Coordinates of C-alpha atoms in Angstrom, one line a residue:
Y1 CA 242.9 282.2 36.7
W2 CA 239.8 283.8 35.0
I3 CA 236.7 284.7 36.9
S4 CA 233.5 286.3 35.5
G5 CA 232.6 290.0 35.9
A6 CA 229.9 289.1 38.4
K7 CA 232.3 287.0 40.4
M8 CA 234.8 289.8 40.3
D9 CA 232.2 292.3 41.6
E10 CA 231.4 289.9 44.4
K11 CA 235.0 289.5 45.3
L12 CA 235.7 293.3 45.4
S13 CA 232.6 293.8 47.5
A14 CA 233.8 291.1 50.0
L15 CA 237.3 292.7 50.1
L16 CA 235.8 296.1 50.8
K17 CA 233.7 294.7 53.6
M18 CA 236.7 293.1 55.2
G19 CA 238.7 296.3 54.8
Q20 CA 236.0 298.1 56.7
L21 CA 235.9 295.4 59.4
Q22 CA 239.7 295.6 59.8
T23 CA 239.5 299.4 60.3
A24 CA 236.6 298.9 62.8
V25 CA 238.5 296.2 64.7
S26 CA 241.6 298.4 65.0
A27 CA 239.6 301.3 66.4
L28 CA 237.8 299.1 68.9
F29 CA 241.2 297.6 70.0
F30 CA 242.5 301.1 71.0
Q31 CA 239.2 301.9 72.8
A32 CA 239.4 298.6 74.7
E33 CA 243.0 299.0 75.6
T34 CA 242.4 302.5 76.8
A35 CA 239.6 301.4 79.0
K36 CA 241.6 298.5 80.4
A37 CA 244.6 300.8 81.2
S38 CA 242.3 302.9 83.4
G39 CA 242.0 299.9 85.8
D40 CA 238.2 300.2 85.7
Y41 CA 237.1 296.6 84.9
E42 CA 233.4 297.4 84.7
A43 CA 234.2 300.1 82.0
A44 CA 236.7 297.9 80.2
H45 CA 234.4 294.9 80.1
P46 CA 231.9 296.2 77.5
S47 CA 234.7 297.7 75.4
Y48 CA 236.5 294.4 75.2
E49 CA 233.2 292.6 74.4
D50 CA 232.6 295.0 71.4
Y51 CA 236.2 294.4 70.3
V52 CA 235.8 290.6 70.5
A53 CA 232.4 290.6 68.8
K54 CA 233.7 292.6 65.9
S55 CA 236.9 290.4 65.7
R56 CA 234.7 287.3 65.5
A57 CA 232.7 288.9 62.6
Y58 CA 236.0 289.8 60.9
L59 CA 237.3 286.2 61.2
Q60 CA 234.0 284.7 60.0
D61 CA 234.0 287.0 56.9
A62 CA 237.6 286.0 56.2
L63 CA 236.8 282.3 56.4
D64 CA 233.8 282.9 54.1
F65 CA 236.0 284.8 51.6
N66 CA 238.5 281.9 51.6
R67 CA 235.8 279.4 50.8
K68 CA 234.4 281.5 48.0
F69 CA 237.7 282.6 46.6
P70 CA 240.3 279.8 47.3
E71 CA 242.5 281.1 44.5
S72 CA 243.5 284.1 46.6
P73 CA 242.9 283.3 50.3
W74 CA 243.0 285.9 53.0
D75 CA 245.7 285.3 55.7
I76 CA 243.8 284.1 58.7
G77 CA 246.7 284.1 61.3
P78 CA 246.9 287.9 61.7
I79 CA 243.1 287.9 62.5
V80 CA 243.1 284.9 64.8
Q81 CA 246.1 285.7 67.0
P82 CA 244.7 289.2 68.2
L83 CA 241.3 287.6 68.7
V84 CA 242.8 284.8 70.9
N85 CA 244.7 287.4 72.9
A86 CA 241.5 289.5 73.3
L87 CA 239.5 286.5 74.4
L88 CA 242.1 285.8 77.1
V89 CA 242.0 289.4 78.3
L90 CA 238.2 289.4 78.3
A91 CA 238.2 286.2 80.3
D92 CA 240.4 287.9 82.9
L93 CA 238.1 290.8 83.1
V94 CA 235.0 288.6 83.4
Q95 CA 236.8 286.6 86.1
A96 CA 237.5 289.8 88.0
L97 CA 233.8 290.6 87.8
K98 CA 233.1 287.2 89.4
D99 CA 231.7 285.3 86.4
R100 CA 233.9 282.2 86.5
E101 CA 231.8 280.1 84.1
A102 CA 231.8 282.8 81.4
A103 CA 235.6 283.3 81.8
N104 CA 236.2 279.5 81.3
T105 CA 234.1 279.5 78.2
L106 CA 236.1 282.4 76.7
R107 CA 239.4 280.7 77.5
Q108 CA 238.2 277.5 75.9
E109 CA 237.2 279.4 72.8
A110 CA 240.7 280.9 72.6
V111 CA 242.3 277.4 72.8
D112 CA 239.9 276.0 70.2
L113 CA 240.6 278.9 67.8
S114 CA 244.4 278.4 68.3
K115 CA 244.2 274.7 67.5
A116 CA 242.0 275.3 64.5
H117 CA 243.8 278.2 62.8
L118 CA 247.2 278.9 64.3
S119 CA 250.6 277.2 63.9
S120 CA 251.9 275.1 66.8
S121 CA 253.8 278.1 68.0
G122 CA 250.5 280.1 68.3
S123 CA 248.8 277.2 70.1
A124 CA 251.7 276.8 72.5
E125 CA 251.6 280.5 73.4
T126 CA 247.8 280.2 74.0
E127 CA 248.3 277.2 76.3
R128 CA 251.0 279.0 78.2
S129 CA 248.7 282.1 78.6
L130 CA 245.9 279.8 79.7
A131 CA 248.1 278.2 82.3
G132 CA 248.8 281.7 83.8
A133 CA 245.1 282.4 84.1
L134 CA 244.4 279.0 85.6
T135 CA 247.2 279.5 88.2
L136 CA 245.8 282.9 89.3
E137 CA 242.4 281.1 89.7
G138 CA 244.0 278.4 91.9
R139 CA 243.3 275.6 89.4
F140 CA 246.9 274.4 89.6
N141 CA 246.5 270.9 88.2
E142 CA 244.8 272.2 85.1
A143 CA 247.6 274.9 84.8
I144 CA 250.2 272.1 85.0
V145 CA 248.5 270.2 82.2
A146 CA 248.4 273.4 80.0
L147 CA 252.1 274.0 80.7
M148 CA 253.0 270.5 79.8
C149 CA 251.0 270.8 76.6
A150 CA 252.8 274.1 75.8
R151 CA 256.2 272.5 76.5
D152 CA 255.5 269.6 74.2
L153 CA 254.6 272.1 71.4
F154 CA 257.7 274.3 72.0
T155 CA 259.9 271.2 72.1
A156 CA 258.5 270.1 68.7
Q157 CA 259.6 273.5 67.3
N158 CA 263.0 273.1 68.9
D159 CA 262.5 276.4 70.8
Q160 CA 264.8 275.4 73.6
L161 CA 264.9 278.7 75.4
T162 CA 261.1 278.9 75.6
V163 CA 261.0 275.2 76.7
A164 CA 263.2 276.3 79.6
R165 CA 260.9 279.2 80.5
V166 CA 257.9 276.9 80.5
T167 CA 259.8 274.4 82.6
I168 CA 260.6 277.2 85.2
D169 CA 256.8 278.0 85.3
L170 CA 256.1 274.4 86.0
A171 CA 258.7 274.4 88.8
D172 CA 257.1 277.5 90.3
I173 CA 253.7 275.9 90.5
L174 CA 255.1 272.7 91.9
Q175 CA 257.0 274.4 94.7
W176 CA 254.0 276.5 95.5
L177 CA 252.0 273.2 96.0
G178 CA 254.8 271.9 98.2
D179 CA 256.0 269.2 95.8
F180 CA 259.6 270.3 96.2
R181 CA 261.2 267.1 94.9
R182 CA 259.4 267.4 91.5
A183 CA 260.0 271.1 91.5
K184 CA 263.8 270.5 91.9
E185 CA 263.7 268.0 89.1
E186 CA 262.1 270.6 86.8
I187 CA 264.5 273.3 87.7
E188 CA 267.5 271.0 87.1
H189 CA 265.9 270.2 83.7
A190 CA 265.6 273.9 82.8
E191 CA 269.2 274.4 83.9
M192 CA 270.4 271.6 81.7
I193 CA 268.5 273.1 78.7
I194 CA 270.1 276.5 79.0
K195 CA 273.6 275.4 80.1
P196 CA 275.0 275.2 76.5
D197 CA 274.2 278.9 76.0
L198 CA 275.7 280.1 79.3
E199 CA 279.3 279.7 78.3
G200 CA 280.2 278.7 81.8
R201 CA 279.0 281.9 83.6
Q202 CA 275.9 283.6 84.8
P203 CA 274.5 286.2 82.3
T204 CA 274.3 289.8 83.4
Q205 CA 272.3 292.9 82.4
G206 CA 275.5 293.9 80.6
D207 CA 274.9 290.9 78.3
V208 CA 271.4 292.1 77.6
L209 CA 272.7 295.5 76.7
S210 CA 275.2 294.0 74.3
G211 CA 272.4 292.0 72.7
V212 CA 270.4 295.2 72.3
M213 CA 273.4 297.0 70.7
A214 CA 273.8 294.0 68.3
S215 CA 270.2 294.2 67.2
I216 CA 270.4 297.9 66.7
S217 CA 273.5 297.5 64.6
S218 CA 271.9 294.9 62.5
I219 CA 268.8 297.1 61.9
M220 CA 270.9 300.1 61.1
G221 CA 272.9 298.0 58.6
G222 CA 269.8 297.2 56.7
Q223 CA 269.8 293.5 57.7
G224 CA 266.7 293.6 60.0
D225 CA 266.6 292.7 63.6
S226 CA 269.1 289.9 64.4
G227 CA 267.1 288.8 67.4
D228 CA 270.2 289.2 69.7
A229 CA 268.4 291.5 72.1
M230 CA 265.4 289.2 72.6
R231 CA 267.6 286.1 73.0
A232 CA 269.9 287.8 75.5
A233 CA 267.0 289.1 77.6
H234 CA 265.3 285.7 77.6
L235 CA 268.6 283.9 78.5
Y236 CA 269.3 286.4 81.3
R237 CA 265.8 286.0 82.8
A238 CA 265.9 282.2 82.5
A239 CA 269.3 281.8 84.1
T240 CA 268.5 284.2 86.9
E241 CA 265.2 282.5 87.7
V242 CA 266.7 279.0 87.5
T243 CA 269.2 280.1 90.2
Y244 CA 266.5 281.9 92.2
Y245 CA 264.1 278.9 92.2
N246 CA 266.9 276.5 92.9
G247 CA 267.7 278.5 96.0
L248 CA 264.0 278.8 97.0
I249 CA 263.4 275.0 96.6
S250 CA 266.7 274.1 98.3
R251 CA 265.7 276.2 101.3
A252 CA 262.4 274.3 101.5
L253 CA 264.3 271.0 101.4
G254 CA 266.6 272.2 104.2
E255 CA 269.7 272.3 101.8
W256 CA 270.9 275.5 103.5
N257 CA 274.3 275.8 101.9
E258 CA 273.0 275.4 98.3
A259 CA 270.1 277.8 99.1
E260 CA 272.5 280.4 100.4
R261 CA 274.8 280.0 97.5
C262 CA 272.0 280.5 95.0
M263 CA 270.5 283.5 96.7
N264 CA 273.9 285.2 97.1
E265 CA 274.5 284.6 93.4
V266 CA 271.3 286.4 92.2
L267 CA 271.3 289.1 94.9
P268 CA 273.4 291.6 92.8
E269 CA 271.0 291.2 89.8
Y270 CA 267.9 291.7 91.9
Q271 CA 269.5 294.7 93.5
K272 CA 270.0 296.2 90.1
L273 CA 266.3 295.6 89.4
G274 CA 265.4 297.4 92.6
S275 CA 264.1 294.3 94.5
G276 CA 267.2 293.1 96.3
E277 CA 265.2 293.1 99.6
A278 CA 263.2 290.1 98.4
I279 CA 266.5 288.1 98.2
E280 CA 267.8 289.4 101.5
Y281 CA 264.5 288.3 103.1
Q282 CA 265.2 284.8 101.7
L283 CA 268.8 284.9 103.1
A284 CA 267.3 285.8 106.5
Q285 CA 265.0 282.8 106.3
I286 CA 268.0 280.6 105.4
K287 CA 269.9 281.8 108.5
I288 CA 266.9 281.1 110.7
G289 CA 266.4 277.7 109.2
R290 CA 270.0 276.6 109.9
G291 CA 269.6 277.8 113.5
Q292 CA 271.2 281.3 113.2
V293 CA 268.1 283.0 114.6
R294 CA 269.7 286.1 115.9
E295 CA 271.6 286.7 112.7
G296 CA 268.5 286.1 110.6
L297 CA 266.5 288.6 112.8
E298 CA 269.3 291.2 112.4
Q299 CA 269.2 290.8 108.6
S300 CA 265.5 291.2 108.5
R301 CA 265.8 294.4 110.5
Q302 CA 268.3 295.8 108.0
I303 CA 265.7 295.7 105.2
E304 CA 262.7 296.5 107.4
H305 CA 262.6 300.2 106.3
K306 CA 261.9 299.2 102.7
F307 CA 258.7 297.4 103.8
Y308 CA 257.0 300.6 105.1
G309 CA 256.4 302.0 101.6
G310 CA 256.6 301.2 97.9
A311 CA 256.3 297.8 96.3
F312 CA 257.2 295.9 99.5
R313 CA 254.5 297.6 101.6
P314 CA 252.0 294.7 101.2
K315 CA 254.6 292.3 102.5
L316 CA 255.2 294.1 105.8
G317 CA 253.0 291.6 107.7
V318 CA 255.1 288.7 106.3
L319 CA 258.3 290.3 107.5
Q320 CA 256.8 291.1 110.9
R321 CA 255.6 287.5 111.4
L322 CA 259.2 286.3 110.7
Q323 CA 260.6 288.7 113.2
A324 CA 258.0 287.8 115.8
E325 CA 258.9 284.1 115.4
C326 CA 262.6 285.0 115.9
L327 CA 261.8 287.0 119.0
H328 CA 259.7 284.2 120.5
T329 CA 262.5 281.7 119.7
L330 CA 265.0 284.0 121.4
G331 CA 262.8 284.2 124.5
D332 CA 261.4 287.7 124.0
T333 CA 257.8 286.7 123.9
A334 CA 256.4 290.0 125.1
E335 CA 258.0 292.0 122.2
A336 CA 256.9 289.2 119.8
R337 CA 253.3 289.6 120.9
L338 CA 253.5 293.4 120.5
L339 CA 254.8 293.0 117.0
V340 CA 252.0 290.6 116.1
D341 CA 249.4 292.9 117.5
E342 CA 250.8 295.8 115.5
S343 CA 250.8 293.7 112.3
I344 CA 247.2 292.6 112.8
V345 CA 246.1 296.2 113.2
D346 CA 248.0 297.3 110.1
L347 CA 246.6 294.5 108.0
K348 CA 243.0 295.3 109.1
E349 CA 243.5 299.0 108.2
A350 CA 245.4 298.5 105.0
H351 CA 243.3 295.6 103.6
F352 CA 246.1 294.1 101.5
D353 CA 245.1 291.1 99.3

């Protein structure tokens, strides 16, 4: 394909400009990420705005280049995907700074860019990220729509494991809204999707380690990453969460035996992750729900010490409320009131969200 000398000069000039933009975008990305990692949203906000603005300019120049020189187009995907990710992060920062309208505009821009320039896989991931942001904002119906859209896209790609993950996300929102029957249906759907990969047993962290070793062996053998590590990790997480949510939803429906079975099944895995107390709290609630109030109170007291520090500290009030309800049911109203008063004072002083 022959082009004139003038056209060649124009092309080289355009390539040089895009190379400079690429370098500038990379530098701004590291600045923005450093600012975000500090936890200072007001400082991170302008850094991410600069990064997004320069990324938009980079994309526009790449699109202009492709229109002028269609014989050797610039790959748009590697420009659009980071820009989409940055728009979603900037939206979260803007949301944290109380500008909801601007945050929604940024998220819509991310969706529009994905649909215009990314594959169905990229669009699906954007819809899934959007659903997460909408959920945090309390816009549950819109989050459900976004997840359903993402699930359809992943289904079209035959990415069954990710379909299962999105289905679990749907079940989580539905159970949070109190629609336990639909949540149960979604969890059963997710379970059916991953069942062929489970080989009749619950995956463990040992399976994840085996997957990691297989990937390392493949890389060391010069064959590239086999993907075993990622698949094993995703399957482990999906299977564990299916069982957990099945237990959570069964408890809400008063299916005590099924709820207890599920929670006992996942307890060892959560203990390995350092959060076994969350499952023991659920088991205490199950005992109380089936009328074993004293046993449930005792189980809650066995884990109480973990709620006075660390990751469970913000949940101390939740545990104390459960204990107060047990004490009241058992006729010890005076101690129940003292516990409630202690919890109120603690919450006022600690200011947990």
